[in-house]
Amino acid sequence: MFDLRQFAALAPDWYERLHYHSELNSTNDEARSLAEAGAKHGTLVLCDHQTAGRGRRGASWICEPGDGLLFSIVIRPTFAQANWSRIALAAGIGVVEALNDKWAIGAQVKWPNDIYIQNKKCAGILTEAREDFVVVGIGMNVMSAPTPAQGGARIDAVAVADMVSDTISREMVLATLLKSILNEVDACAMDFGFQLERLKKHCYLTGKRIKFNANEKNFRGLVCGVGSDGALLVEVDGVLKSFSQASEISLS
Ligand code: BTN
């Protein structure tokens, strides 16, 4: 069970806006319901176990109780909806920089929304927007990563504790992440250029050959970086192309 007392001592201001449940279908669904009922910007939903935790593009998110963090934050953007796609990238930067500042573990953003450490996935971010709010949902392997038997076989996974020699706890990791995530999300309206500079530094895919799907077509190419709008820049058949969306990205 998540230790609420430990968390309250580490992050008292976040404890005040925490909605904790031992079990939910999905923290994103609960955060959406709260937002629809008027929950404020920065409302936090956390649970120990999800019965229907989901990832992007219909994938499920597997996490045994006690192994990881499952949480969602309600965001009420005060900038144009056309720029809301920045929120997911900003959240990823917030996660990576919080982990690296605290533990120097070389976390990277696998564009657009995965967090990788040493070539393995440590966390995923699922943002879901409605008319006047966005839910940022994050699943992170903290104490241990799911095994193939638990359904975690699709890609190599790693947990924060695998990389850190100090004793850590889920409470400590969550308290470390939250301020950084919300600061970056709040800053993305005005400071997206600066965030992109940092994203370039943290980009796991830059310099790697990948295969991926975009606009229902399969591509292969060399990743050259991230463009000024946050899109992935890939050299495909000798031509530099910009992809604002892509899925099924893997190294080739
Ligand atoms: C992905 O890697 O595809 C994104 C995974 C996001 C999982 C988190 S767990 C907390 C929140 N609630 C959900 O149902 N999904 C997100």
mmCIF file of C-alpha atoms and ligand atoms in Angstrom:
data_model
loop_
_atom_site.group_PDB
_atom_site.id
_atom_site.type_symbol
_atom_site.label_atom_id
_atom_site.label_comp_id
_atom_site.label_asym_id
_atom_site.label_seq_id
_atom_site.Cartn_x
_atom_site.Cartn_y
_atom_site.Cartn_z
ATOM 1 C CA MET A 1 0.000 0.000 0.000
ATOM 2 C CA PHE A 2 1.098 3.519 -0.723
ATOM 3 C CA ASP A 3 2.296 5.144 2.516
ATOM 4 C CA LEU A 4 0.221 8.300 2.716
ATOM 5 C CA ARG A 5 1.979 9.529 5.852
ATOM 6 C CA GLN A 6 5.372 9.310 4.225
ATOM 7 C CA PHE A 7 4.052 11.113 1.152
ATOM 8 C CA ALA A 8 2.386 13.836 3.269
ATOM 9 C CA ALA A 9 5.707 14.479 5.012
ATOM 10 C CA LEU A 10 7.599 14.636 1.714
ATOM 11 C CA ALA A 11 5.096 16.681 -0.301
ATOM 12 C CA PRO A 12 2.537 18.352 1.991
ATOM 13 C CA ASP A 13 1.164 20.676 -0.695
ATOM 14 C CA TRP A 14 0.511 17.733 -3.041
ATOM 15 C CA TYR A 15 -0.984 15.622 -0.272
ATOM 16 C CA GLU A 16 -3.688 18.285 0.068
ATOM 17 C CA ARG A 17 -4.789 17.803 -3.536
ATOM 18 C CA LEU A 18 -4.371 14.022 -3.631
ATOM 19 C CA HIS A 19 -7.276 11.690 -4.360
ATOM 20 C CA TYR A 20 -5.954 8.295 -3.357
ATOM 21 C CA HIS A 21 -7.659 4.939 -3.998
ATOM 22 C CA SER A 22 -6.324 1.448 -3.431
ATOM 23 C CA GLU A 23 -7.992 0.373 -6.686
ATOM 24 C CA LEU A 24 -9.477 2.148 -9.698
ATOM 25 C CA ASN A 25 -10.282 1.198 -13.259
ATOM 26 C CA SER A 26 -7.883 3.881 -14.427
ATOM 27 C CA THR A 27 -6.528 6.987 -12.726
ATOM 28 C CA ASN A 28 -7.126 8.852 -15.999
ATOM 29 C CA ASP A 29 -10.847 8.001 -15.847
ATOM 30 C CA GLU A 30 -11.079 9.114 -12.226
ATOM 31 C CA ALA A 31 -9.214 12.346 -12.967
ATOM 32 C CA ARG A 32 -11.539 13.005 -15.905
ATOM 33 C CA SER A 33 -14.610 12.504 -13.687
ATOM 34 C CA LEU A 34 -13.187 14.852 -11.080
ATOM 35 C CA ALA A 35 -12.353 17.442 -13.739
ATOM 36 C CA GLU A 36 -15.867 17.198 -15.172
ATOM 37 C CA ALA A 37 -17.140 17.872 -11.639
ATOM 38 C CA GLY A 38 -14.934 20.990 -11.447
ATOM 39 C CA ALA A 39 -11.633 19.728 -9.982
ATOM 40 C CA LYS A 40 -8.891 22.343 -10.010
ATOM 41 C CA HIS A 41 -5.707 22.544 -12.058
ATOM 42 C CA GLY A 42 -3.130 20.320 -10.346
ATOM 43 C CA THR A 43 -5.583 17.839 -8.808
ATOM 44 C CA LEU A 44 -3.752 14.534 -8.341
ATOM 45 C CA VAL A 45 -5.243 11.023 -8.560
ATOM 46 C CA LEU A 46 -3.209 8.026 -7.446
ATOM 47 C CA CYS A 47 -3.957 4.348 -6.950
ATOM 48 C CA ASP A 48 -2.149 1.133 -6.083
ATOM 49 C CA HIS A 49 -3.882 -1.023 -8.649
ATOM 50 C CA GLN A 50 -5.731 -0.371 -11.901
ATOM 51 C CA THR A 51 -8.192 -2.915 -13.255
ATOM 52 C CA ALA A 52 -8.222 -1.277 -16.702
ATOM 53 C CA GLY A 53 -5.061 0.801 -16.871
ATOM 54 C CA ARG A 54 -4.462 1.859 -20.429
ATOM 55 C CA GLY A 55 -1.614 3.045 -22.551
ATOM 56 C CA ARG A 56 -1.601 4.826 -25.867
ATOM 57 C CA ARG A 57 -3.311 3.353 -28.912
ATOM 58 C CA GLY A 58 -5.358 0.790 -27.015
ATOM 59 C CA ALA A 59 -2.456 -0.859 -25.193
ATOM 60 C CA SER A 60 -2.897 -1.862 -21.568
ATOM 61 C CA TRP A 61 -0.608 -0.715 -18.763
ATOM 62 C CA ILE A 62 0.521 -3.541 -16.486
ATOM 63 C CA CYS A 63 1.691 -2.875 -12.937
ATOM 64 C CA GLU A 64 1.569 -5.183 -9.931
ATOM 65 C CA PRO A 65 0.407 -3.462 -6.705
ATOM 66 C CA GLY A 66 3.380 -1.960 -4.886
ATOM 67 C CA ASP A 67 5.730 -2.125 -7.878
ATOM 68 C CA GLY A 68 5.096 1.211 -9.518
ATOM 69 C CA LEU A 69 3.330 4.537 -9.610
ATOM 70 C CA LEU A 70 -0.027 5.005 -11.312
ATOM 71 C CA PHE A 71 -1.173 8.603 -11.244
ATOM 72 C CA SER A 72 -2.939 11.322 -13.182
ATOM 73 C CA ILE A 73 -2.950 15.100 -12.913
ATOM 74 C CA VAL A 74 -5.780 17.401 -14.006
ATOM 75 C CA ILE A 75 -4.467 20.242 -16.160
ATOM 76 C CA ARG A 76 -6.563 23.287 -17.022
ATOM 77 C CA PRO A 77 -4.545 24.999 -19.735
ATOM 78 C CA THR A 78 -4.813 28.762 -20.076
ATOM 79 C CA PHE A 79 -3.477 28.773 -23.637
ATOM 80 C CA ALA A 80 -4.820 27.919 -27.096
ATOM 81 C CA GLN A 81 -5.979 24.355 -27.663
ATOM 82 C CA ALA A 82 -3.874 24.241 -30.832
ATOM 83 C CA ASN A 83 -0.835 24.062 -28.541
ATOM 84 C CA TRP A 84 -2.103 21.485 -26.074
ATOM 85 C CA SER A 85 0.047 18.784 -27.682
ATOM 86 C CA ARG A 86 2.962 20.523 -25.955
ATOM 87 C CA ILE A 87 1.668 19.292 -22.616
ATOM 88 C CA ALA A 88 2.675 15.670 -23.157
ATOM 89 C CA LEU A 89 6.206 16.633 -24.227
ATOM 90 C CA ALA A 90 6.519 19.040 -21.307
ATOM 91 C CA ALA A 91 5.421 16.325 -18.856
ATOM 92 C CA GLY A 92 8.087 13.994 -20.276
ATOM 93 C CA ILE A 93 10.779 16.633 -19.802
ATOM 94 C CA GLY A 94 9.572 17.169 -16.246
ATOM 95 C CA VAL A 95 9.840 13.444 -15.482
ATOM 96 C CA VAL A 96 13.287 13.001 -17.026
ATOM 97 C CA GLU A 97 14.818 16.071 -15.415
ATOM 98 C CA ALA A 98 13.389 15.252 -11.982
ATOM 99 C CA LEU A 99 14.821 11.716 -12.119
ATOM 100 C CA ASN A 100 18.209 12.865 -13.409
ATOM 101 C CA ASP A 101 18.522 15.808 -11.020
ATOM 102 C CA LYS A 102 17.826 13.561 -8.046
ATOM 103 C CA TRP A 103 19.562 10.318 -9.048
ATOM 104 C CA ALA A 104 21.630 11.025 -12.199
ATOM 105 C CA ILE A 105 20.336 7.870 -13.881
ATOM 106 C CA GLY A 106 20.448 9.062 -17.494
ATOM 107 C CA ALA A 107 16.688 8.992 -18.088
ATOM 108 C CA GLN A 108 15.669 10.008 -21.617
ATOM 109 C CA VAL A 109 12.486 10.829 -23.496
ATOM 110 C CA LYS A 110 11.653 8.331 -26.219
ATOM 111 C CA TRP A 111 9.648 10.714 -28.348
ATOM 112 C CA PRO A 112 6.858 11.385 -27.891
ATOM 113 C CA ASN A 113 5.829 10.040 -24.477
ATOM 114 C CA ASP A 114 7.952 7.200 -23.161
ATOM 115 C CA ILE A 115 10.664 7.473 -20.562
ATOM 116 C CA TYR A 116 13.664 5.245 -21.154
ATOM 117 C CA ILE A 117 16.660 4.414 -19.012
ATOM 118 C CA GLN A 118 19.533 2.479 -20.561
ATOM 119 C CA ASN A 119 17.497 1.410 -23.597
ATOM 120 C CA LYS A 120 14.569 0.125 -21.547
ATOM 121 C CA LYS A 121 11.162 1.616 -20.854
ATOM 122 C CA CYS A 122 10.664 2.917 -17.328
ATOM 123 C CA ALA A 123 7.482 4.972 -17.743
ATOM 124 C CA GLY A 124 4.759 5.945 -20.175
ATOM 125 C CA ILE A 125 2.606 9.050 -20.398
ATOM 126 C CA LEU A 126 -0.961 9.125 -21.645
ATOM 127 C CA THR A 127 -2.536 12.551 -22.110
ATOM 128 C CA GLU A 128 -6.257 12.772 -22.800
ATOM 129 C CA ALA A 129 -7.933 16.085 -23.626
ATOM 130 C CA ARG A 130 -11.518 17.244 -23.259
ATOM 131 C CA GLU A 131 -12.967 20.636 -24.107
ATOM 132 C CA ASP A 132 -11.536 22.538 -21.155
ATOM 133 C CA PHE A 133 -9.014 20.263 -19.486
ATOM 134 C CA VAL A 134 -6.294 17.710 -20.108
ATOM 135 C CA VAL A 135 -5.530 14.658 -17.999
ATOM 136 C CA VAL A 136 -1.854 13.711 -17.836
ATOM 137 C CA GLY A 137 -1.590 10.058 -16.789
ATOM 138 C CA ILE A 138 1.730 8.497 -15.891
ATOM 139 C CA GLY A 139 2.642 4.897 -15.195
ATOM 140 C CA MET A 140 6.160 4.328 -13.879
ATOM 141 C CA ASN A 141 8.030 1.192 -12.874
ATOM 142 C CA VAL A 142 9.597 2.114 -9.545
ATOM 143 C CA MET A 143 10.428 -0.901 -7.360
ATOM 144 C CA SER A 144 10.371 -3.490 -10.149
ATOM 145 C CA ALA A 145 9.359 -3.734 -13.774
ATOM 146 C CA PRO A 146 6.679 -6.135 -15.032
ATOM 147 C CA THR A 147 7.999 -9.540 -16.082
ATOM 148 C CA PRO A 148 6.979 -11.342 -19.265
ATOM 149 C CA ALA A 149 4.677 -13.558 -17.157
ATOM 150 C CA GLN A 150 2.890 -10.444 -15.881
ATOM 151 C CA GLY A 151 2.326 -9.233 -19.414
ATOM 152 C CA GLY A 152 5.275 -6.888 -19.600
ATOM 153 C CA ALA A 153 7.019 -8.730 -22.424
ATOM 154 C CA ARG A 154 6.264 -6.491 -25.374
ATOM 155 C CA ILE A 155 9.304 -4.323 -24.782
ATOM 156 C CA ASP A 156 12.218 -4.408 -22.370
ATOM 157 C CA ALA A 157 11.273 -2.674 -19.147
ATOM 158 C CA VAL A 158 13.267 -1.275 -16.257
ATOM 159 C CA ALA A 159 12.424 0.139 -12.840
ATOM 160 C CA VAL A 160 13.910 3.217 -11.168
ATOM 161 C CA ALA A 161 15.144 1.028 -8.279
ATOM 162 C CA ASP A 162 17.198 -1.063 -10.746
ATOM 163 C CA MET A 163 19.250 2.051 -11.462
ATOM 164 C CA VAL A 164 19.564 3.681 -8.050
ATOM 165 C CA SER A 165 21.896 2.388 -5.357
ATOM 166 C CA ASP A 166 20.188 4.320 -2.499
ATOM 167 C CA THR A 167 17.048 2.959 -0.898
ATOM 168 C CA ILE A 168 14.064 4.490 -2.636
ATOM 169 C CA SER A 169 10.305 4.312 -2.233
ATOM 170 C CA ARG A 170 7.359 5.041 -4.480
ATOM 171 C CA GLU A 171 6.423 7.891 -2.147
ATOM 172 C CA MET A 172 9.862 9.461 -2.567
ATOM 173 C CA VAL A 173 9.800 9.100 -6.358
ATOM 174 C CA LEU A 174 6.310 10.598 -6.642
ATOM 175 C CA ALA A 175 7.257 13.541 -4.417
ATOM 176 C CA THR A 176 10.322 14.092 -6.614
ATOM 177 C CA LEU A 177 8.343 14.079 -9.863
ATOM 178 C CA LEU A 178 5.258 16.163 -9.231
ATOM 179 C CA LYS A 179 6.607 19.691 -8.917
ATOM 180 C CA SER A 180 8.843 19.223 -11.934
ATOM 181 C CA ILE A 181 5.996 17.888 -14.095
ATOM 182 C CA LEU A 182 3.574 20.670 -13.178
ATOM 183 C CA ASN A 183 6.244 23.368 -13.560
ATOM 184 C CA GLU A 184 7.063 22.174 -17.078
ATOM 185 C CA VAL A 185 3.411 21.850 -18.061
ATOM 186 C CA ASP A 186 2.713 25.347 -16.745
ATOM 187 C CA ALA A 187 5.722 26.718 -18.624
ATOM 188 C CA CYS A 188 4.976 25.152 -22.011
ATOM 189 C CA ALA A 189 2.747 28.007 -23.189
ATOM 190 C CA MET A 190 5.543 30.576 -22.938
ATOM 191 C CA ASP A 191 8.774 28.599 -22.754
ATOM 192 C CA PHE A 192 8.272 25.823 -25.286
ATOM 193 C CA GLY A 193 11.381 26.867 -27.223
ATOM 194 C CA PHE A 194 13.560 26.420 -24.154
ATOM 195 C CA GLN A 195 11.859 23.108 -23.411
ATOM 196 C CA LEU A 196 12.615 21.884 -26.925
ATOM 197 C CA GLU A 197 16.283 22.707 -26.459
ATOM 198 C CA ARG A 198 16.259 20.489 -23.385
ATOM 199 C CA LEU A 199 14.181 17.828 -25.140
ATOM 200 C CA LYS A 200 16.847 17.633 -27.857
ATOM 201 C CA LYS A 201 19.395 16.918 -25.154
ATOM 202 C CA HIS A 202 17.236 14.199 -23.589
ATOM 203 C CA CYS A 203 16.014 12.623 -26.843
ATOM 204 C CA TYR A 204 16.615 8.847 -26.811
ATOM 205 C CA LEU A 205 15.980 8.440 -30.539
ATOM 206 C CA THR A 206 18.359 11.060 -31.960
ATOM 207 C CA GLY A 207 21.035 9.436 -34.115
ATOM 208 C CA LYS A 208 19.228 6.090 -34.133
ATOM 209 C CA ARG A 209 17.725 4.226 -37.086
ATOM 210 C CA ILE A 210 14.068 3.516 -36.473
ATOM 211 C CA LYS A 211 11.026 1.992 -38.085
ATOM 212 C CA PHE A 212 7.614 3.431 -37.379
ATOM 213 C CA ASN A 213 4.117 4.055 -38.639
ATOM 214 C CA ALA A 214 2.726 7.475 -39.553
ATOM 215 C CA ASN A 215 -0.399 8.361 -41.492
ATOM 216 C CA GLU A 216 -1.052 4.625 -41.922
ATOM 217 C CA LYS A 217 2.246 4.090 -43.723
ATOM 218 C CA ASN A 218 5.362 2.297 -42.558
ATOM 219 C CA PHE A 219 8.664 4.191 -42.614
ATOM 220 C CA ARG A 220 12.302 3.545 -41.845
ATOM 221 C CA GLY A 221 14.858 6.286 -41.324
ATOM 222 C CA LEU A 222 17.518 8.002 -39.277
ATOM 223 C CA VAL A 223 16.317 10.294 -36.488
ATOM 224 C CA CYS A 224 17.919 13.734 -36.789
ATOM 225 C CA GLY A 225 16.249 15.366 -33.788
ATOM 226 C CA VAL A 226 13.172 17.306 -32.778
ATOM 227 C CA GLY A 227 11.903 20.309 -34.763
ATOM 228 C CA SER A 228 10.811 23.718 -33.521
ATOM 229 C CA ASP A 229 7.197 22.534 -33.222
ATOM 230 C CA GLY A 230 8.106 19.395 -31.243
ATOM 231 C CA ALA A 231 7.798 17.077 -34.267
ATOM 232 C CA LEU A 232 10.276 14.244 -34.824
ATOM 233 C CA LEU A 233 12.731 14.901 -37.655
ATOM 234 C CA VAL A 234 13.626 11.771 -39.593
ATOM 235 C CA GLU A 235 15.728 11.349 -42.707
ATOM 236 C CA VAL A 236 13.756 8.950 -44.901
ATOM 237 C CA ASP A 237 15.357 7.849 -48.177
ATOM 238 C CA GLY A 238 17.702 10.832 -48.062
ATOM 239 C CA VAL A 239 14.925 13.385 -47.437
ATOM 240 C CA LEU A 240 14.449 15.131 -44.073
ATOM 241 C CA LYS A 241 10.818 14.767 -42.996
ATOM 242 C CA SER A 242 8.940 16.078 -39.987
ATOM 243 C CA PHE A 243 6.434 13.814 -38.196
ATOM 244 C CA SER A 244 4.090 15.413 -35.687
ATOM 245 C CA GLN A 245 2.615 11.997 -34.917
ATOM 246 C CA ALA A 246 4.030 8.511 -35.213
ATOM 247 C CA SER A 247 3.380 5.157 -33.591
ATOM 248 C CA GLU A 248 5.010 1.741 -33.224
ATOM 249 C CA ILE A 249 8.434 3.352 -33.107
ATOM 250 C CA SER A 250 11.210 0.815 -32.670
ATOM 251 C CA LEU A 251 14.906 0.678 -33.405
ATOM 252 C CA SER A 252 15.712 -0.957 -36.749
HETATM 253 C C1 BTN B 1 1.954 4.249 -22.646
HETATM 254 O O1 BTN B 1 3.107 3.897 -22.419
HETATM 255 O O2 BTN B 1 1.329 3.886 -23.664
HETATM 256 C C2 BTN B 1 1.274 5.176 -21.680
HETATM 257 C C3 BTN B 1 0.977 4.458 -20.398
HETATM 258 C C4 BTN B 1 0.235 5.309 -19.404
HETATM 259 C C5 BTN B 1 -0.208 4.519 -18.201
HETATM 260 C C6 BTN B 1 -0.747 5.394 -17.119
HETATM 261 S S1 BTN B 1 -0.944 4.527 -15.605
HETATM 262 C C7 BTN B 1 -1.797 5.885 -14.929
HETATM 263 C C8 BTN B 1 -2.714 6.427 -16.005
HETATM 264 N N1 BTN B 1 -3.959 5.695 -16.013
HETATM 265 C C9 BTN B 1 -4.124 4.959 -17.109
HETATM 266 O O3 BTN B 1 -5.098 4.229 -17.353
HETATM 267 N N2 BTN B 1 -3.076 5.128 -17.924
HETATM 268 C C10 BTN B 1 -2.105 6.050 -17.373
#
